[in-house]
Coordinates of C-alpha atoms in Angstrom, one line a residue:
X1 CA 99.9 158.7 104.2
X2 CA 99.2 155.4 103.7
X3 CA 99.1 154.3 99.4
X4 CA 96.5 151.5 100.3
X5 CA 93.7 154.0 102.2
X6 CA 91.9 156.8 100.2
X7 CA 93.1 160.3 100.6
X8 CA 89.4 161.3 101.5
X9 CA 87.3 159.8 103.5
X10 CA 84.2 161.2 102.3
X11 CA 81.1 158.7 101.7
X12 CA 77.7 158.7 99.4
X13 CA 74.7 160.0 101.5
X14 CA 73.0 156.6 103.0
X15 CA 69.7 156.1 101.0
X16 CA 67.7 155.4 104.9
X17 CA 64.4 156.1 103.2
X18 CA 64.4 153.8 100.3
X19 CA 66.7 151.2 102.6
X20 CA 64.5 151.5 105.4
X21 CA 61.2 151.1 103.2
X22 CA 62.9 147.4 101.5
X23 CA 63.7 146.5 104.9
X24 CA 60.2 147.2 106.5
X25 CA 59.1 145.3 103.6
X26 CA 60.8 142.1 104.5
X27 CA 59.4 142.2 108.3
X28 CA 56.2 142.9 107.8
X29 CA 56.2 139.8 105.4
X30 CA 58.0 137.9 108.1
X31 CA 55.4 138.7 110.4
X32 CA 52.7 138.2 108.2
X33 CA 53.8 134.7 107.7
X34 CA 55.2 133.9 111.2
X35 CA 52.3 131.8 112.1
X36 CA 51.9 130.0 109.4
X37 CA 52.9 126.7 110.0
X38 CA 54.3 126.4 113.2
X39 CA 57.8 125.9 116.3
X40 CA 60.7 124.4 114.1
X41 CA 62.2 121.9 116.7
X42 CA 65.1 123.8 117.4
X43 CA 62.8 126.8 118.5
X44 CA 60.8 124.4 121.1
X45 CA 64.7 123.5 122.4
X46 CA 65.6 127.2 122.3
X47 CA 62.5 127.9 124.6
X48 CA 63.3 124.8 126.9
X49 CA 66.7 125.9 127.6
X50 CA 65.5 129.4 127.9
X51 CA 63.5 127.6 130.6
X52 CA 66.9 126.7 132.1
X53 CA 68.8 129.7 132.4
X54 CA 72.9 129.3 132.1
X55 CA 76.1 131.1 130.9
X56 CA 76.1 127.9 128.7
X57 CA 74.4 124.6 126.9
X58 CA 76.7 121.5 125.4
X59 CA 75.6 122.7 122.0
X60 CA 75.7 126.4 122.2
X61 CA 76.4 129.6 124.1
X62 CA 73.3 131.2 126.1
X63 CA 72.2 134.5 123.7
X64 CA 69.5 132.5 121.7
X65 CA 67.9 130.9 124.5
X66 CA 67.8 134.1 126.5
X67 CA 66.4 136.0 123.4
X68 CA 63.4 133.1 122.9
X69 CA 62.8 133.2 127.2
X70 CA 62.9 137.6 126.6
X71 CA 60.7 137.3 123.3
X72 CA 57.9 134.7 124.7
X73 CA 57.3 136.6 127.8
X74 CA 57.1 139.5 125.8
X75 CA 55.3 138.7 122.7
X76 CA 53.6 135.9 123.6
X77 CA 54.3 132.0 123.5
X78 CA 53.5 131.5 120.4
X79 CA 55.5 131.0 117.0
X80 CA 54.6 135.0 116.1
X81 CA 56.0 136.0 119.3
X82 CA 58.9 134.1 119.3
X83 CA 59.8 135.1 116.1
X84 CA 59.7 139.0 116.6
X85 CA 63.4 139.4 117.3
X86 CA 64.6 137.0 114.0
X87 CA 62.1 139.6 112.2
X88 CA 63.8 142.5 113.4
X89 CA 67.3 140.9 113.1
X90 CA 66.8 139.9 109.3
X91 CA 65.4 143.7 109.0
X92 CA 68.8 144.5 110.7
X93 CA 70.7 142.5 108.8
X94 CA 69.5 144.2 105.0
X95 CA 70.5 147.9 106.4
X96 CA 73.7 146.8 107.8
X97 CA 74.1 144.9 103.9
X98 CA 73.4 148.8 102.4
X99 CA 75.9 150.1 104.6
X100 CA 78.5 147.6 103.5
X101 CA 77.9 149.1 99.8
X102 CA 77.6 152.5 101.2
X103 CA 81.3 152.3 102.9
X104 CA 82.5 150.8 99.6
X105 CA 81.3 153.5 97.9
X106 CA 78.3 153.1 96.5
X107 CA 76.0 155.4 96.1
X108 CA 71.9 155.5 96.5
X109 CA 71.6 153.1 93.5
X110 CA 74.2 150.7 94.6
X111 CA 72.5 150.9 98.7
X112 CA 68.9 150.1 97.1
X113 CA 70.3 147.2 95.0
X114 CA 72.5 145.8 98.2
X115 CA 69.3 146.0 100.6
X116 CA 67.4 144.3 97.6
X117 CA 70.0 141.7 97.3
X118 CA 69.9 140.6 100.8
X119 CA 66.0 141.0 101.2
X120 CA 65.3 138.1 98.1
X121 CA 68.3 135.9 99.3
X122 CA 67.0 132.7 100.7
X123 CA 69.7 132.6 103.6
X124 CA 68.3 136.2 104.7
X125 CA 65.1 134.8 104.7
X126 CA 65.5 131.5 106.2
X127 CA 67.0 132.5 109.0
X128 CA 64.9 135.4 109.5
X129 CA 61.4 133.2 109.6
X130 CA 62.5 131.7 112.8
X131 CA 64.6 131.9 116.1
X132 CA 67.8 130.5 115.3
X133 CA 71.4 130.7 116.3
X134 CA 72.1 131.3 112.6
X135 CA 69.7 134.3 112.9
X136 CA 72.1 136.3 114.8
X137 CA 75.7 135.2 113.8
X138 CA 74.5 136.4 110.1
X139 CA 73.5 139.9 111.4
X140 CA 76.6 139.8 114.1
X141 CA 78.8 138.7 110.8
X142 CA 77.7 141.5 108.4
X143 CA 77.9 144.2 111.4
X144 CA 81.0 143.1 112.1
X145 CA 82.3 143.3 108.2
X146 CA 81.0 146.7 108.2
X147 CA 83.4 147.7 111.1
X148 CA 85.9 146.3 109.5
X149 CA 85.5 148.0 106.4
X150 CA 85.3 151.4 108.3
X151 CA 88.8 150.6 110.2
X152 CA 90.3 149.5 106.8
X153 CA 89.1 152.4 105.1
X154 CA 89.6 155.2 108.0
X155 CA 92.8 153.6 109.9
X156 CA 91.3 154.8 112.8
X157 CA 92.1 152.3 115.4
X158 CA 89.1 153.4 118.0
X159 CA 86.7 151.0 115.1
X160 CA 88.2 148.2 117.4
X161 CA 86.4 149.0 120.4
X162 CA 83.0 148.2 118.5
X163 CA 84.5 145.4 116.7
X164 CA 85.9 144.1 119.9
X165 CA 82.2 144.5 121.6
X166 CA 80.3 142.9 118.5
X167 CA 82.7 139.7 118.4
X168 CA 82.1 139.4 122.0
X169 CA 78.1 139.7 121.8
X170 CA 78.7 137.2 118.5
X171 CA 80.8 134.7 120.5
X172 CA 77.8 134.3 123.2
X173 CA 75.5 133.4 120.5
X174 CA 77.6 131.1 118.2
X175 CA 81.3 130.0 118.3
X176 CA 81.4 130.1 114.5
X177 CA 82.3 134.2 114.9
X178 CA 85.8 132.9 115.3
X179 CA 86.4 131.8 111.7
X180 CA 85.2 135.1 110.6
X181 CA 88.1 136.9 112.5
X182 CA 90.6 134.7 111.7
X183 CA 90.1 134.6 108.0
X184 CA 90.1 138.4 108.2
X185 CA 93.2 138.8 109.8
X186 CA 95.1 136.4 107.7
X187 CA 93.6 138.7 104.9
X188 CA 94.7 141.8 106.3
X189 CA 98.0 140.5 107.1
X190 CA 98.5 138.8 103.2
X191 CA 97.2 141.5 101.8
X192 CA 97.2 144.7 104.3
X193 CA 96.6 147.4 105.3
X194 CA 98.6 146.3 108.5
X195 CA 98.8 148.9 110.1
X196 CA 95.6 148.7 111.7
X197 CA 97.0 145.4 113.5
X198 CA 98.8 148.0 115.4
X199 CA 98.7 149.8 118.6
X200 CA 96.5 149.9 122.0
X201 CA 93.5 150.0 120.3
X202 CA 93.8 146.4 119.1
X203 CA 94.8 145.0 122.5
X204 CA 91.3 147.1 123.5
X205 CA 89.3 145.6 121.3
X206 CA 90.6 142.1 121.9
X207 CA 90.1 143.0 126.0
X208 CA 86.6 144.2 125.0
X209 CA 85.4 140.6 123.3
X210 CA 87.1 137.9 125.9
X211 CA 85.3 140.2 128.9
X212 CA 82.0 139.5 127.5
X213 CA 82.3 136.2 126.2
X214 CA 84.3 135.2 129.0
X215 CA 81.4 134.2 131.1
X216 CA 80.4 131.5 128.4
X217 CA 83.7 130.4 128.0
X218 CA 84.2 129.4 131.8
X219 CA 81.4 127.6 131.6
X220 CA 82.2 125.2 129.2
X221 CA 85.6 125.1 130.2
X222 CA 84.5 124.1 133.7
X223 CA 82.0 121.3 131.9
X224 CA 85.0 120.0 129.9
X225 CA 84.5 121.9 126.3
X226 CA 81.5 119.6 125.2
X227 CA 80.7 122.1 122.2
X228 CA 83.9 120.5 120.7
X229 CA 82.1 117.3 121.4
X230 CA 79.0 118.4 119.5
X231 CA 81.2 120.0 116.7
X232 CA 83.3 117.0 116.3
X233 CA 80.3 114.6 115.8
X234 CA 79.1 117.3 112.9
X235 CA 82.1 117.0 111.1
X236 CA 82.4 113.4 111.6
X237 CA 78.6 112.6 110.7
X238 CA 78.0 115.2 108.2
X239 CA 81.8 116.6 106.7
X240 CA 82.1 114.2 103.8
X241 CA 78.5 115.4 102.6
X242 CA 78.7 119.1 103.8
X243 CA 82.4 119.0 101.7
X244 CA 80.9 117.4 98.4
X245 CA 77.6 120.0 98.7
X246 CA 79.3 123.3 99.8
X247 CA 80.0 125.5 96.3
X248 CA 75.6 124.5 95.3
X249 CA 74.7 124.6 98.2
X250 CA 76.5 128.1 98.6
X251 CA 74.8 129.0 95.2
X252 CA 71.7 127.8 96.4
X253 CA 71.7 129.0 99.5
X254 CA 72.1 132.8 99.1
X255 CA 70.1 132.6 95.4
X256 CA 71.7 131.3 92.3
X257 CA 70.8 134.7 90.6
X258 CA 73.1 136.8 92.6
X259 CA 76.2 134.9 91.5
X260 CA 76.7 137.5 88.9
X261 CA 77.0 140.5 91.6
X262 CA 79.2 138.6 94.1
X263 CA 81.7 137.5 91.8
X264 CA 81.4 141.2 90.2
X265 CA 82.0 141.9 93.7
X266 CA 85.8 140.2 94.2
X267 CA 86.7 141.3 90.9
X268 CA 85.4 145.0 92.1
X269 CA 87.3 144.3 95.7
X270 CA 90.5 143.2 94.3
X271 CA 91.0 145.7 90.6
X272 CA 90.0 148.9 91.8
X273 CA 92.4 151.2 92.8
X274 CA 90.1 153.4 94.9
X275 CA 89.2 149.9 97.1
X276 CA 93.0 149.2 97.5
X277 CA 92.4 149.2 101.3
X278 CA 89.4 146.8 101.0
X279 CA 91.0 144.2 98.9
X280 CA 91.8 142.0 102.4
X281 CA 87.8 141.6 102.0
X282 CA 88.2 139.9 98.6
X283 CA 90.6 137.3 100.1
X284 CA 88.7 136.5 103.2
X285 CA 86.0 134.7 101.4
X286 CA 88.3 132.1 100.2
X287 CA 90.3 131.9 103.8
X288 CA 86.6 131.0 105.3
X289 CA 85.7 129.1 102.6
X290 CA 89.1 126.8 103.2
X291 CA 88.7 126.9 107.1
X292 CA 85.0 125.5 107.1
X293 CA 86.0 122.7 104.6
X294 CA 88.8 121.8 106.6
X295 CA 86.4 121.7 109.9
X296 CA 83.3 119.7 108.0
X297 CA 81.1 122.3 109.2
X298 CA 78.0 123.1 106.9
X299 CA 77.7 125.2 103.7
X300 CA 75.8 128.4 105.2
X301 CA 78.9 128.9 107.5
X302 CA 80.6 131.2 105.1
X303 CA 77.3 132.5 103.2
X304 CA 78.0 135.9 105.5
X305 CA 80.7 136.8 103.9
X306 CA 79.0 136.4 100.6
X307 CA 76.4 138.8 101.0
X308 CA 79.1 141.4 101.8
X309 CA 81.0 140.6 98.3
X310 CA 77.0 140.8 97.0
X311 CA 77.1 144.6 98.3
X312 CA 80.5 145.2 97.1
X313 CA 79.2 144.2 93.4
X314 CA 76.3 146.5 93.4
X315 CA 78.1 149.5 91.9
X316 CA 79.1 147.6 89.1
X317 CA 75.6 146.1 88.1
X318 CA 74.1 149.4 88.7
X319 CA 76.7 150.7 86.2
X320 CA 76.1 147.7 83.4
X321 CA 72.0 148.4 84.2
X322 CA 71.7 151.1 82.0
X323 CA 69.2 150.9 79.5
X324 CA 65.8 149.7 79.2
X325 CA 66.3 146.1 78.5
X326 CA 69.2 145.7 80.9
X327 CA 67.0 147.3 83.9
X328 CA 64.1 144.7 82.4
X329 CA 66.7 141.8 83.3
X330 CA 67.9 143.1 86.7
X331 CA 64.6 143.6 87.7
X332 CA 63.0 139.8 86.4
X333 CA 66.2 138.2 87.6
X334 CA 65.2 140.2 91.5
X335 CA 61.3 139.3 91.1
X336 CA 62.4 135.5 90.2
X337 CA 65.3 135.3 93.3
X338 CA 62.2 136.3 95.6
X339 CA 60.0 134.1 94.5
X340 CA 62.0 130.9 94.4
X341 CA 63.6 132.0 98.0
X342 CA 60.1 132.2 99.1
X343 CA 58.6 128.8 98.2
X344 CA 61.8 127.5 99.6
X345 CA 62.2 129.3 102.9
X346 CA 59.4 130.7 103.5
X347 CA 55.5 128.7 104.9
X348 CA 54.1 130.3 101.8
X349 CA 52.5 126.7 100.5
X350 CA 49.8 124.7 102.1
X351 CA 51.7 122.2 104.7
X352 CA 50.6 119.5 102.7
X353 CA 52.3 120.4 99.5
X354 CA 55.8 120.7 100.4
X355 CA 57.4 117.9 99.3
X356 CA 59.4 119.5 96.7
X357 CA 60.5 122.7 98.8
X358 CA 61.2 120.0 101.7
X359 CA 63.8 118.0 99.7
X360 CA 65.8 122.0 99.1
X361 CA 64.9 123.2 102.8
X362 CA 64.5 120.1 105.3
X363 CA 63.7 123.4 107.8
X364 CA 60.6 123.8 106.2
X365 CA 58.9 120.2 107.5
X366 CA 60.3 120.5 110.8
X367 CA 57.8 123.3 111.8
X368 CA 55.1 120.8 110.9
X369 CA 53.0 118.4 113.4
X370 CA 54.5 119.3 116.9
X371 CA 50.5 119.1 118.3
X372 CA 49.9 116.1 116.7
X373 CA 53.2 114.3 118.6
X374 CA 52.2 115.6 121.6
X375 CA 48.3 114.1 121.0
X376 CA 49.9 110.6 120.0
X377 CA 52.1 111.0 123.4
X378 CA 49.0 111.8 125.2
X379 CA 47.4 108.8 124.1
X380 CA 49.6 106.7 125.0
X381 CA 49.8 108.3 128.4
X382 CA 46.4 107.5 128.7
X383 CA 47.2 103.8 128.8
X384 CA 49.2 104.0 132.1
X385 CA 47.1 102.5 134.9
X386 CA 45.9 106.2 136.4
X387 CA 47.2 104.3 140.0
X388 CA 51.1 104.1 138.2
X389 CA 50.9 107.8 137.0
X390 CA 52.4 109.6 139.8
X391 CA 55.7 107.3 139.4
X392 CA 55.6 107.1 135.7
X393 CA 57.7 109.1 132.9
X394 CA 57.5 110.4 129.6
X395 CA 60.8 109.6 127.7
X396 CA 61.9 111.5 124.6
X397 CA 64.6 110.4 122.2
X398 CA 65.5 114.1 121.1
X399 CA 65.4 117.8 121.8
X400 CA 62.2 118.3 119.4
X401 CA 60.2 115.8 121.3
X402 CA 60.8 116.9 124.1
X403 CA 60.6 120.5 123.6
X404 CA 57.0 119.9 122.2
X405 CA 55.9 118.0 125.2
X406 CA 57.1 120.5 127.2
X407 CA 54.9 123.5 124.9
X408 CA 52.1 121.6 124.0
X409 CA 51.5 118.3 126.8
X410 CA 50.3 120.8 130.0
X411 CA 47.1 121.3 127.9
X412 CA 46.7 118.0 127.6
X413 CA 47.5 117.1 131.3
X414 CA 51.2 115.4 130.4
X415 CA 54.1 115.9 133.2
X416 CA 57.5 117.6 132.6
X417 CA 58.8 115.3 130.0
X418 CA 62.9 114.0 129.8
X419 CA 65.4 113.2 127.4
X420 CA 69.2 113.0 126.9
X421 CA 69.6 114.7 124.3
X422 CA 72.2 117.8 124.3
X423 CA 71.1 120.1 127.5
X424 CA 67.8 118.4 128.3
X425 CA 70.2 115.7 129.7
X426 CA 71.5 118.1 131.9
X427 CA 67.8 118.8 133.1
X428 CA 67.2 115.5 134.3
X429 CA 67.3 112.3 135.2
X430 CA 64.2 111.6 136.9
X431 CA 64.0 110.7 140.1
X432 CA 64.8 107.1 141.1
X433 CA 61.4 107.2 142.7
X434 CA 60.0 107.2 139.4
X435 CA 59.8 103.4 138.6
X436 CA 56.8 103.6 137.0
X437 CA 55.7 103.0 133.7
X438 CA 57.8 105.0 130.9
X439 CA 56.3 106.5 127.2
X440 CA 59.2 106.2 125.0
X441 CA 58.5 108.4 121.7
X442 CA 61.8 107.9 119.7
X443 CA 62.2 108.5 115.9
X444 CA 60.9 106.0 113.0
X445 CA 63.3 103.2 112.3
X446 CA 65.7 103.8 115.6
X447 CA 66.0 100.3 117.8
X448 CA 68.6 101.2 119.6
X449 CA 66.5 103.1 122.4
X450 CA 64.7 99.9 123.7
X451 CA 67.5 98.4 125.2
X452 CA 67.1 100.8 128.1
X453 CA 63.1 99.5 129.0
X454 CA 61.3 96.5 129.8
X455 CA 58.1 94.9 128.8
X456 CA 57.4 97.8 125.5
X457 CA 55.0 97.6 123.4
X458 CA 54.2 100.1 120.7
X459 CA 50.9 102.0 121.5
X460 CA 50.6 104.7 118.3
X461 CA 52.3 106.4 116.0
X462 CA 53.4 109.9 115.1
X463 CA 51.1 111.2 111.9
X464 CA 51.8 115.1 111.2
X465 CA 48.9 114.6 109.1
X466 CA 49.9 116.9 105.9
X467 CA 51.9 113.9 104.3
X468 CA 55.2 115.5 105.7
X469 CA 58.1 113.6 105.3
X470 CA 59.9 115.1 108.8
X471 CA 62.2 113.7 111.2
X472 CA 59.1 112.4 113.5
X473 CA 56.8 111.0 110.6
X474 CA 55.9 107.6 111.9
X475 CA 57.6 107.6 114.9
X476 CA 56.9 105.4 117.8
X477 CA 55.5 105.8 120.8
X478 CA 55.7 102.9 123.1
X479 CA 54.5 102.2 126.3
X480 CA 57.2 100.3 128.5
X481 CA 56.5 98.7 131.8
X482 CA 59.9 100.2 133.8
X483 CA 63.7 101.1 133.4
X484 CA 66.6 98.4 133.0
X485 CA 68.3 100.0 136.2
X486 CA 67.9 102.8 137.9
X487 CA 67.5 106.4 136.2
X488 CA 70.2 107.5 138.0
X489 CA 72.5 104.6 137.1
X490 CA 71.0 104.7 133.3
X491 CA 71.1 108.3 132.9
X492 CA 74.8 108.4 131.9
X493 CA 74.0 106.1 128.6
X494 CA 71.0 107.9 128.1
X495 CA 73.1 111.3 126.9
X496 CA 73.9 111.8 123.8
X497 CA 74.9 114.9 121.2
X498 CA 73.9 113.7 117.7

């Protein structure tokens, strides 16, 4: 018998109808609110490269993409239909949360407070509103935690199979599945039990993930890795700040107010004799935490995690909440988490009164005035000689741009538009035929765009029209008389990641 496993392996009941009810909750609200504003630019990318089927893109494996191509011919092309499977996911994602407190031992109280806990956490919520690559890896993260906390606690190796099938399914949505495994197994091997890195059932498992990610994996080995292109330039443009901003914006992100539970979480992981073999959970936080500083990569990388250390602290603050007044503060602390989440995360404000939630959550403003770019591109369109269309182009400086033109510029009789940025340079160039007149709409304030035109001259600008201070406020469009060289020659410089 192994000292650091339980002799029984008996667990509460799973509270499914409470649970289930929060859960329901939270996508219902989703849905309610779906519409509400409108495409964040990475959604209009998503659905372009859906567009573009492949094992791979330079930025990113091919799950999410698939999922917006599977959701918009089912649901609709529209922002509610696209976002039906983040709903479900974030819906997902709270009972998976419960049954991390569940297989830590906690009973109905401690499930409720978990699924409560994830439901008013702005992260949960964020990346639950819309169709993300983040929307996935957080459910594929917490799923995957749970099998591990079932192999820990059982030592029955056969848990690796579905661990070794959920990696695999996480790998061809995001890379960033990889730190989570490595940070667990240097836990499990500082701190044990190790015997579970023993035996067949391992080398299964580990068969089991590079089978299905495998497809992805050939494909950017074959294109010459450029997601470590991509991932280099976000360490090198964004590490310093994402290194100074990660322990707020880890507060922040998940809800300030739960900081209590999670760190009465680590304490609970690491003292308690009866979690002995889940202590390797307690020291996985800080592995992550140390590999994503070391990488530059952004703050909600190891905000997963967190909300599993958030369920392991539920007993405990179900055990301190006894008594009126202490029940008063758990529930005022829960009603304030949601509603500051909400205004943060969620399109709960008029579109022209974001400014403050903006500066928190630039996500918010980038779901604003994607039909009013494509109406300033179309006007500028319109000042192409009607003889000069059939050999002219429409130009975008990045995925957002473009993926708007593409959603919104049929209706308003625009052509295919293209763009070097990430995939959509792998969509293009134009044909050399095209030596027409080009509409260039490139962000405020960026010069470096023109050297690639001849005879421009700036024929609008983008207004969202809600005072929203987003990436495309103000930008340009200009009207350019032809190319430098040709597109096929230019196309090279054209491509970039950042």
């Amino acid at each position: 018998m192994n000292p650091e496993r339980p002799v029984t392996g008996g667990r509460p009941a799973f509270a499914a109808v409470p649970v289930g009810i929060i859960a329901a909750g939270i996508a219902v609200t989703l849905f309610a609110l779906s519409s509400r504003y409108g495409f964040h630019r990475d959604e209009l990318y998503f659905m372009a490269a859906g567009a573009h089927p492949a094992w791979g893109y330079v930025d990113q494996p091919p799950l999410t993409p698939i999922v917006a191509r599977a959701a918009t011919a089912l649901f609709g092309n529209t922002p509610t239909g696209l976002r039906v499977p983040a709903t479900l996911a974030a819906a997902a994602t709270i009972i998976v949360v419960a049954l991390v407190a569940r297989e830590l031992g906690g009973g109905r109280g401690a499930q409720v407070l978990a699924a409560l806990s994830a439901a008013v956490s702005g992260f949960v919520l964020a990346v639950g509103h819309m169709v993300s690559t983040a929307t996935f890896d957080l459910l594929a993260w917490v799923l995957i935690a749970w099998l591990a906390l079932r192999l820990l606690r059982t030592g029955d190796g056969r848990w690796w199979l579905a661990m070794g099938a959920a990696v695999g399914v996480g790998t061809l949505n995001k890379y960033l599945v990889g730190l989570l495994v490595v940070a667990l197994v240097v836990a499990v091997l500082a701190v044990g039990p190790r015997d579970v890195l023993r035996g067949r059932w391992l080398v299964a498992g580990v068969v089991i993930a590079v089978v299905l990610a495998a497809p992805n994996l050939w494909w950017q080995a074959t294109h010459g890795w450029p997601q470590l292109t991509v991932a280099g330039g976000i360490s090198a443009d964004d590490g310093t700040e994402n290194r100074v901003l990660f322990v707020p914006m880890q507060i922040a992100f998940l809800s300030p107010l739960l900081v209590p539970v999670w760190i009465a979480g680590i304490r609970r992981l690491w003292r308690d004799p009866g979690l002995r073999w889940a202590r390797s959970m307690a020291v996985a936080y800080p592995v992550l935490c140390v590999l994503v500083l070391a990488s530059g990569g952004k703050p909600y990388y190891a905000l997963p995690l967190l909300l599993v250390l958030t369920a392991a602290g539920c007993e405990p603050l179900v055990r301190w909440a006894r008594g009126r007044w202490r029940v008063a503060t758990v529930v005022v602390a829960g009603l304030v988490a949601a509603a500051t989440s909400a205004v943060i995360t969620l399109p709960v404000l008029p579109a022209d009164s974001l400014s403050v939630p903006n500066a928190i959550n630039e996500e918010q403003g980038e779901q604003i005035g994607w039909q009013r770019l494509t109406a300033a591109v179309a006007a500028g369109w319109s000042a192409v000689p009607a003889a000069q269309r059939s050999r002219a182009v429409i130009f975008a400086e990045n995925y957002g741009e473009a993926g708007a033109i593409a959603r919104y510029g049929p209706n308003r009789g625009l052509p295919e538009p293209y763009s070097g940025h990430m995939s959509n340079a792998d969509w293009g160039p134009p044909p050399d035929s095209s030596n027409g007149p080009v509409v260039v709409v490139a962000q405020e304030g960026d010069q470096s765009i023109g050297r690639f035109f001849t005879g421009c001259r700036v024929v609008g600008h983008v207004d969202t029209g809600r005072g929203v201070d987003n990436q495309e406020q103000g930008a340009p469009v200009t009207l350019c008389s032809g190319t430098t060289r040709p597109w096929s020659a230019l196309w090279p410089s054209l491509r970039h990641y950042y």
